[in-house]
Tab-separated table of C-alpha atoms and ligand atoms in Angstrom:
chain	number	residue	atom	x	y	z
A	97	MET	CA	-31.335	-155.390	42.885
A	98	ALA	CA	-33.901	-157.891	41.636
A	99	ALA	CA	-31.846	-159.890	39.124
A	100	THR	CA	-35.049	-160.624	37.254
A	101	SER	CA	-35.767	-157.120	36.057
A	102	VAL	CA	-35.877	-157.637	32.333
A	103	VAL	CA	-37.766	-155.857	29.582
A	104	VAL	CA	-38.900	-157.838	26.541
A	105	LEU	CA	-39.502	-156.380	23.099
A	106	ASP	CA	-41.826	-158.840	21.358
A	107	ARG	CA	-42.542	-158.441	17.655
A	108	GLY	CA	-44.507	-161.704	17.405
A	109	ASN	CA	-43.437	-164.623	15.219
A	110	ASN	CA	-41.067	-165.723	18.037
A	111	THR	CA	-38.997	-162.641	17.338
A	112	THR	CA	-37.988	-161.016	20.616
A	113	CYS	CA	-35.255	-158.983	22.283
A	114	THR	CA	-34.718	-159.270	26.045
A	115	VAL	CA	-32.913	-156.540	28.000
A	116	ASN	CA	-31.710	-156.948	31.587
A	117	LEU	CA	-31.848	-153.570	33.329
A	118	PHE	CA	-28.575	-154.525	34.978
A	119	GLY	CA	-26.246	-152.889	32.534
A	120	ALA	CA	-29.042	-152.568	29.930
A	121	THR	CA	-27.480	-155.802	28.776
A	122	VAL	CA	-29.305	-157.346	25.805
A	123	VAL	CA	-29.340	-160.951	27.001
A	124	SER	CA	-31.334	-162.458	24.139
A	125	TRP	CA	-32.263	-161.712	20.530
A	126	ARG	CA	-34.422	-164.374	18.938
A	127	VAL	CA	-35.381	-164.260	15.268
A	128	ASN	CA	-38.135	-166.738	14.433
A	129	ASN	CA	-37.180	-168.556	17.625
A	130	GLN	CA	-33.474	-168.749	16.704
A	131	GLU	CA	-31.217	-167.246	19.414
A	132	GLN	CA	-28.544	-165.031	17.841
A	133	LEU	CA	-26.563	-164.113	20.953
A	134	PHE	CA	-24.254	-166.195	23.143
A	135	VAL	CA	-24.736	-166.157	26.913
A	136	SER	CA	-22.480	-168.449	28.948
A	137	LYS	CA	-24.128	-171.266	30.883
A	138	GLN	CA	-21.905	-170.038	33.736
A	139	ALA	CA	-23.093	-166.440	33.491
A	140	VAL	CA	-23.897	-164.917	36.867
A	141	PHE	CA	-27.009	-162.786	37.360
A	142	ASP	CA	-26.256	-161.441	40.845
A	143	GLY	CA	-26.540	-157.764	40.070
A	144	LYS	CA	-22.862	-157.290	40.841
A	145	ARG	CA	-20.828	-159.011	38.166
A	146	ALA	CA	-21.160	-158.060	34.486
A	147	ILE	CA	-23.284	-160.562	32.561
A	148	ARG	CA	-21.049	-162.985	30.599
A	149	GLY	CA	-22.624	-162.761	27.212
A	150	GLY	CA	-25.275	-160.944	25.239
A	151	ILE	CA	-24.353	-157.304	24.630
A	152	PRO	CA	-22.651	-155.634	27.608
A	153	PHE	CA	-22.555	-151.817	27.285
A	154	VAL	CA	-18.991	-150.559	27.750
A	155	PHE	CA	-18.746	-146.967	29.096
A	156	PRO	CA	-16.907	-144.685	30.047
A	157	GLN	CA	-13.759	-146.889	29.826
A	158	PHE	CA	-12.757	-149.768	27.545
A	159	GLY	CA	-10.394	-152.267	29.150
A	160	GLN	CA	-8.448	-151.897	32.381
A	161	TRP	CA	-9.419	-148.776	34.421
A	162	ALA	CA	-7.559	-147.173	37.322
A	163	PHE	CA	-10.737	-145.712	38.827
A	164	GLY	CA	-13.197	-148.558	38.487
A	165	PRO	CA	-14.034	-151.961	37.023
A	166	GLN	CA	-12.698	-153.219	33.674
A	167	HIS	CA	-14.859	-151.876	30.842
A	168	GLY	CA	-16.369	-149.165	33.032
A	169	PHE	CA	-19.500	-148.966	35.187
A	170	ALA	CA	-22.355	-148.852	32.664
A	171	ARG	CA	-22.515	-152.650	32.331
A	172	VAL	CA	-22.789	-153.056	36.111
A	173	ALA	CA	-25.175	-150.174	36.775
A	174	ARG	CA	-28.972	-150.259	37.024
A	175	TRP	CA	-30.510	-148.547	33.998
A	176	HIS	CA	-33.906	-146.857	33.790
A	177	VAL	CA	-36.688	-147.552	31.327
A	178	GLU	CA	-37.388	-144.273	29.515
A	179	LYS	CA	-39.947	-145.887	27.269
A	180	MET	CA	-41.436	-149.339	27.697
A	181	PRO	CA	-41.660	-151.459	24.524
A	182	GLU	CA	-44.115	-149.939	22.092
A	183	ARG	CA	-45.249	-151.233	18.706
A	184	LEU	CA	-44.613	-148.706	15.964
A	185	PRO	CA	-46.917	-148.229	12.963
A	186	SER	CA	-44.335	-150.227	10.975
A	187	GLY	CA	-44.950	-153.224	13.213
A	188	ASP	CA	-41.481	-152.859	14.726
A	189	VAL	CA	-41.091	-152.574	18.491
A	190	GLU	CA	-39.139	-149.768	20.186
A	191	ALA	CA	-37.931	-149.252	23.761
A	192	VAL	CA	-35.620	-146.660	25.314
A	193	PHE	CA	-33.290	-147.006	28.299
A	194	SER	CA	-31.200	-144.399	30.086
A	195	LEU	CA	-28.436	-144.007	32.632
A	196	MET	CA	-27.419	-140.816	34.392
A	197	ASP	CA	-24.686	-140.023	36.880
A	198	ASP	CA	-25.448	-140.910	40.472
A	199	GLU	CA	-23.566	-141.568	43.702
A	200	PHE	CA	-22.328	-144.922	42.367
A	201	THR	CA	-20.954	-143.517	39.112
A	202	ARG	CA	-19.575	-140.370	40.730
A	203	SER	CA	-17.661	-142.536	43.214
A	204	MET	CA	-15.499	-143.514	40.208
A	205	TRP	CA	-15.986	-140.711	37.703
A	206	HIS	CA	-16.904	-137.223	38.885
A	207	PHE	CA	-18.716	-136.132	35.739
A	208	GLN	CA	-22.374	-135.507	35.037
A	209	PHE	CA	-23.614	-137.469	32.003
A	210	ARG	CA	-26.728	-138.861	30.435
A	211	LEU	CA	-26.772	-142.000	28.289
A	212	THR	CA	-29.760	-142.923	26.142
A	213	TYR	CA	-30.078	-146.332	24.496
A	214	ARG	CA	-32.878	-146.790	21.963
A	215	LEU	CA	-33.526	-150.295	20.689
A	216	ILE	CA	-35.753	-151.096	17.715
A	217	LEU	CA	-36.669	-154.700	16.969
A	218	ARG	CA	-37.459	-155.319	13.320
A	219	GLU	CA	-38.266	-158.546	11.485
A	220	LYS	CA	-34.667	-159.699	11.011
A	221	GLU	CA	-32.840	-156.676	12.423
A	222	LEU	CA	-32.009	-155.108	15.764
A	223	HIS	CA	-31.190	-151.392	15.796
A	224	PHE	CA	-29.162	-149.637	18.499
A	225	ASN	CA	-29.166	-145.844	18.756
A	226	ILE	CA	-26.941	-144.400	21.456
A	227	GLY	CA	-26.618	-140.866	22.764
A	228	VAL	CA	-24.096	-139.520	25.269
A	229	TYR	CA	-24.865	-136.066	26.606
A	230	ASN	CA	-22.710	-133.786	28.778
A	231	PRO	CA	-25.163	-131.622	30.768
A	232	SER	CA	-22.398	-129.806	32.643
A	233	LYS	CA	-22.110	-126.019	32.253
A	234	GLU	CA	-18.319	-126.005	32.731
A	235	LEU	CA	-16.692	-129.447	32.677
A	236	THR	CA	-15.555	-131.309	29.548
A	237	PHE	CA	-15.180	-135.083	29.784
A	238	SER	CA	-13.641	-137.772	27.571
A	239	CYS	CA	-14.829	-141.339	27.401
A	240	GLN	CA	-14.882	-144.557	25.380
A	241	LEU	CA	-17.992	-146.438	24.288
A	242	LEU	CA	-18.435	-149.924	22.848
A	243	LEU	CA	-21.072	-152.627	22.366
A	244	HIS	CA	-19.389	-155.828	23.549
A	245	THR	CA	-21.503	-158.154	21.393
A	246	TYR	CA	-21.211	-161.926	21.902
A	247	PHE	CA	-22.484	-163.677	18.748
A	248	LYS	CA	-23.623	-167.267	19.045
A	249	VAL	CA	-21.979	-169.522	16.437
A	250	PRO	CA	-22.028	-173.290	15.844
A	251	ASP	CA	-18.245	-173.342	15.323
A	252	VAL	CA	-16.141	-170.182	15.425
A	253	ARG	CA	-13.430	-171.885	13.342
A	254	ARG	CA	-15.830	-171.773	10.370
A	255	CYS	CA	-16.610	-168.044	10.717
A	256	GLN	CA	-15.142	-165.388	8.411
A	257	ILE	CA	-15.435	-161.684	9.214
A	258	THR	CA	-15.150	-158.961	6.581
A	259	GLY	CA	-14.384	-155.276	6.886
A	260	MET	CA	-10.916	-155.229	8.472
A	261	HIS	CA	-8.657	-155.599	5.438
A	262	GLY	CA	-5.746	-153.122	5.569
A	263	CYS	CA	-6.713	-151.823	9.036
A	264	MET	CA	-4.178	-151.340	11.823
A	265	PHE	CA	-4.854	-153.311	14.985
A	266	ILE	CA	-3.564	-153.487	18.557
A	267	ASP	CA	-2.935	-157.146	19.372
A	268	LYS	CA	-3.545	-157.729	23.092
A	269	THR	CA	-2.288	-161.311	22.679
A	270	ARG	CA	1.128	-159.912	21.736
A	271	GLU	CA	1.674	-157.258	24.426
A	272	GLY	CA	-0.340	-154.668	22.541
A	273	ALA	CA	1.939	-154.602	19.521
A	274	VAL	CA	0.436	-152.905	16.448
A	275	TYR	CA	0.078	-154.691	13.108
A	276	GLN	CA	-1.768	-154.234	9.801
A	277	GLU	CA	-4.437	-156.724	8.757
A	278	THR	CA	-3.446	-158.234	5.398
A	279	ARG	CA	-6.265	-160.773	5.101
A	280	GLU	CA	-9.454	-160.079	3.126
A	281	VAL	CA	-11.452	-161.890	5.817
A	282	VAL	CA	-10.527	-162.399	9.460
A	283	THR	CA	-10.785	-165.914	10.857
A	284	VAL	CA	-10.479	-167.037	14.483
A	285	GLY	CA	-8.501	-170.207	15.165
A	286	GLU	CA	-6.691	-169.273	18.373
A	287	TRP	CA	-6.808	-166.873	21.348
A	288	THR	CA	-7.760	-163.617	19.646
A	289	ASP	CA	-7.979	-160.156	21.241
A	290	ARG	CA	-7.581	-157.327	18.759
A	291	ILE	CA	-8.620	-153.691	18.591
A	292	TYR	CA	-9.007	-152.844	14.897
A	293	GLN	CA	-9.030	-149.150	14.098
A	294	ASN	CA	-10.924	-147.239	11.422
A	295	THR	CA	-12.676	-150.325	10.142
A	296	MET	CA	-15.308	-150.473	7.405
A	297	GLN	CA	-18.824	-149.379	8.328
A	298	GLU	CA	-20.018	-152.878	7.543
A	299	HIS	CA	-18.927	-156.322	8.688
A	300	ILE	CA	-20.374	-159.638	7.531
A	301	ILE	CA	-19.864	-162.680	9.772
A	302	THR	CA	-20.412	-165.977	7.970
A	303	ASN	CA	-21.575	-169.245	9.517
A	304	VAL	CA	-23.450	-167.839	12.471
A	305	VAL	CA	-26.587	-169.539	13.805
A	306	SER	CA	-27.999	-172.096	11.346
A	307	GLY	CA	-25.247	-171.337	8.863
A	308	ARG	CA	-26.599	-167.877	8.123
A	309	LYS	CA	-24.714	-164.584	7.828
A	310	MET	CA	-24.824	-161.702	10.309
A	311	ARG	CA	-24.455	-158.174	8.971
A	312	ILE	CA	-23.189	-155.436	11.262
A	313	GLN	CA	-23.608	-151.841	10.137
A	314	LYS	CA	-22.148	-149.179	12.386
A	315	TYR	CA	-22.188	-145.390	12.407
A	316	ASN	CA	-19.735	-143.208	14.366
A	317	PHE	CA	-18.159	-146.389	15.734
A	318	PRO	CA	-14.798	-146.381	13.916
A	319	ASP	CA	-13.272	-149.308	15.823
A	320	THR	CA	-13.997	-153.039	15.951
A	321	VAL	CA	-12.754	-155.411	18.650
A	322	ILE	CA	-12.530	-159.128	17.893
A	323	TRP	CA	-12.273	-161.462	20.883
A	324	ASN	CA	-12.290	-165.172	21.649
A	325	PRO	CA	-10.489	-166.439	24.796
A	326	TRP	CA	-9.864	-169.848	23.206
A	327	SER	CA	-9.106	-172.864	25.394
A	328	GLU	CA	-6.299	-171.328	27.425
A	329	TYR	CA	-8.165	-168.257	28.675
A	330	ALA	CA	-11.582	-169.886	28.844
A	331	LYS	CA	-10.254	-171.794	31.855
A	332	GLU	CA	-9.245	-168.547	33.555
A	333	ILE	CA	-12.677	-166.925	33.277
A	334	PRO	CA	-14.848	-168.110	36.201
A	335	ASP	CA	-18.201	-167.306	34.578
A	336	PHE	CA	-17.300	-168.883	31.218
A	337	GLY	CA	-17.406	-172.652	30.530
A	338	ASP	CA	-14.068	-174.255	29.586
A	339	ASP	CA	-15.637	-175.775	26.473
A	340	GLU	CA	-17.789	-172.848	25.373
A	341	PHE	CA	-15.183	-170.912	23.318
A	342	PRO	CA	-16.023	-172.591	19.972
A	343	ASN	CA	-19.618	-171.327	20.240
A	344	MET	CA	-19.044	-167.585	20.489
A	345	VAL	CA	-17.216	-164.750	18.818
A	346	CYS	CA	-17.204	-161.170	20.038
A	347	VAL	CA	-17.343	-158.588	17.273
A	348	GLU	CA	-17.589	-155.299	19.101
A	349	ALA	CA	-18.373	-151.953	17.459
A	350	GLY	CA	-17.044	-148.986	19.375
A	351	ARG	CA	-15.097	-145.819	19.784
A	352	VAL	CA	-12.031	-146.825	21.793
A	353	ALA	CA	-8.804	-145.925	19.947
A	354	ALA	CA	-9.539	-142.174	20.010
A	355	PRO	CA	-11.689	-141.182	23.009
A	356	ILE	CA	-14.889	-139.152	22.651
A	357	VAL	CA	-14.356	-135.639	24.023
A	358	LEU	CA	-17.587	-133.917	25.069
A	359	LEU	CA	-17.546	-130.203	25.770
A	360	PRO	CA	-20.173	-128.823	28.183
A	361	GLY	CA	-23.686	-129.036	26.749
A	362	THR	CA	-22.663	-131.202	23.783
A	363	ALA	CA	-23.634	-134.731	22.756
A	364	PHE	CA	-22.243	-137.712	20.861
A	365	GLU	CA	-24.383	-140.134	18.851
A	366	ALA	CA	-23.616	-143.517	17.366
A	367	SER	CA	-25.591	-146.482	16.129
A	368	GLN	CA	-25.399	-150.107	15.094
A	369	ILE	CA	-27.686	-152.358	13.089
A	370	LEU	CA	-27.488	-156.128	13.365
A	371	GLN	CA	-29.180	-158.026	10.543
A	372	VAL	CA	-29.678	-161.762	10.066
A	373	MET	CA	-29.106	-162.501	6.385
B	1430	TA6	O1	-13.291	-156.875	24.369
B	1430	TA6	C1	-12.268	-157.809	24.521
B	1430	TA6	C2	-11.799	-157.768	25.970
B	1430	TA6	O2	-11.354	-156.502	26.303
B	1430	TA6	C3	-10.758	-158.848	26.250
B	1430	TA6	O3	-9.502	-158.285	26.531
B	1430	TA6	C4	-11.316	-159.634	27.421
B	1430	TA6	O4	-10.875	-159.140	28.618
B	1430	TA6	C5	-12.809	-159.406	27.236
B	1430	TA6	O5	-12.919	-158.076	26.838
B	1430	TA6	C6	-13.687	-159.742	28.402
B	1430	TA6	O6	-13.567	-158.812	29.405
B	1430	TA6	P1	-14.386	-159.047	30.776
B	1430	TA6	O7	-14.048	-157.843	31.625
B	1430	TA6	O8	-15.847	-159.099	30.396
B	1430	TA6	O9	-13.920	-160.325	31.348
């Protein structure tokens, strides 16, 4: 696959969103020429390995998978362009991508499916509208779905994240033990890998690029994963620089704790809005 197959949504004013058709991975979101997403300098664009950064699309499995790669096949599959970038009357720019079952996906997961991924680039916002459709006449399938967003930050130790107070979380740094979040704001000062359940619809991350705030609004994505490999795990990840961990934080909206169950002929929809404040 040509590793260079990217689609750019350009709103003018140095405000752009770049999507690599490999995984429909958003690899750049620039607002007035300020990059908002982290992509590792070691990221590999070989059309085989998931892109280390941006917004990998996790489906149909979050985490380890007996039948295929970690985090599923969607982030390592070639997506189609349903609609090339088009300027809307509002001045915003919209594009639509899709992925359907094929020999590659069926080699791991014998279900028919259709994913649609609509992106809308606004002045200071990026909108994500996702649809999962089960076209089968007889088979029901269950799946997980998550946007594995890598936010670029000057220093993750100075970031505070709202919207998890009182929520239960699975702590993958402590053998998956379950705890309740007692803090008003979550901070990251060590290896962090947590699956928060039933979180608020809105998260605010402080001290992102140029000291601004990032607002995440999510719909039908009840869970939020927070991840930073810190120094110890950064060294273990081949396509991640040993010294890059202070400059990223993953805040990932998804549906992972309780899988999505799709009966024949039914669909699931979810969306996320990222806003630079
Ligand atoms: O979303 C957090 C997480 O599941 C972590 O456990 C860590 O493995 C991270 O994803 C990165 O996964 P990857 O397969 O991209 O190396």
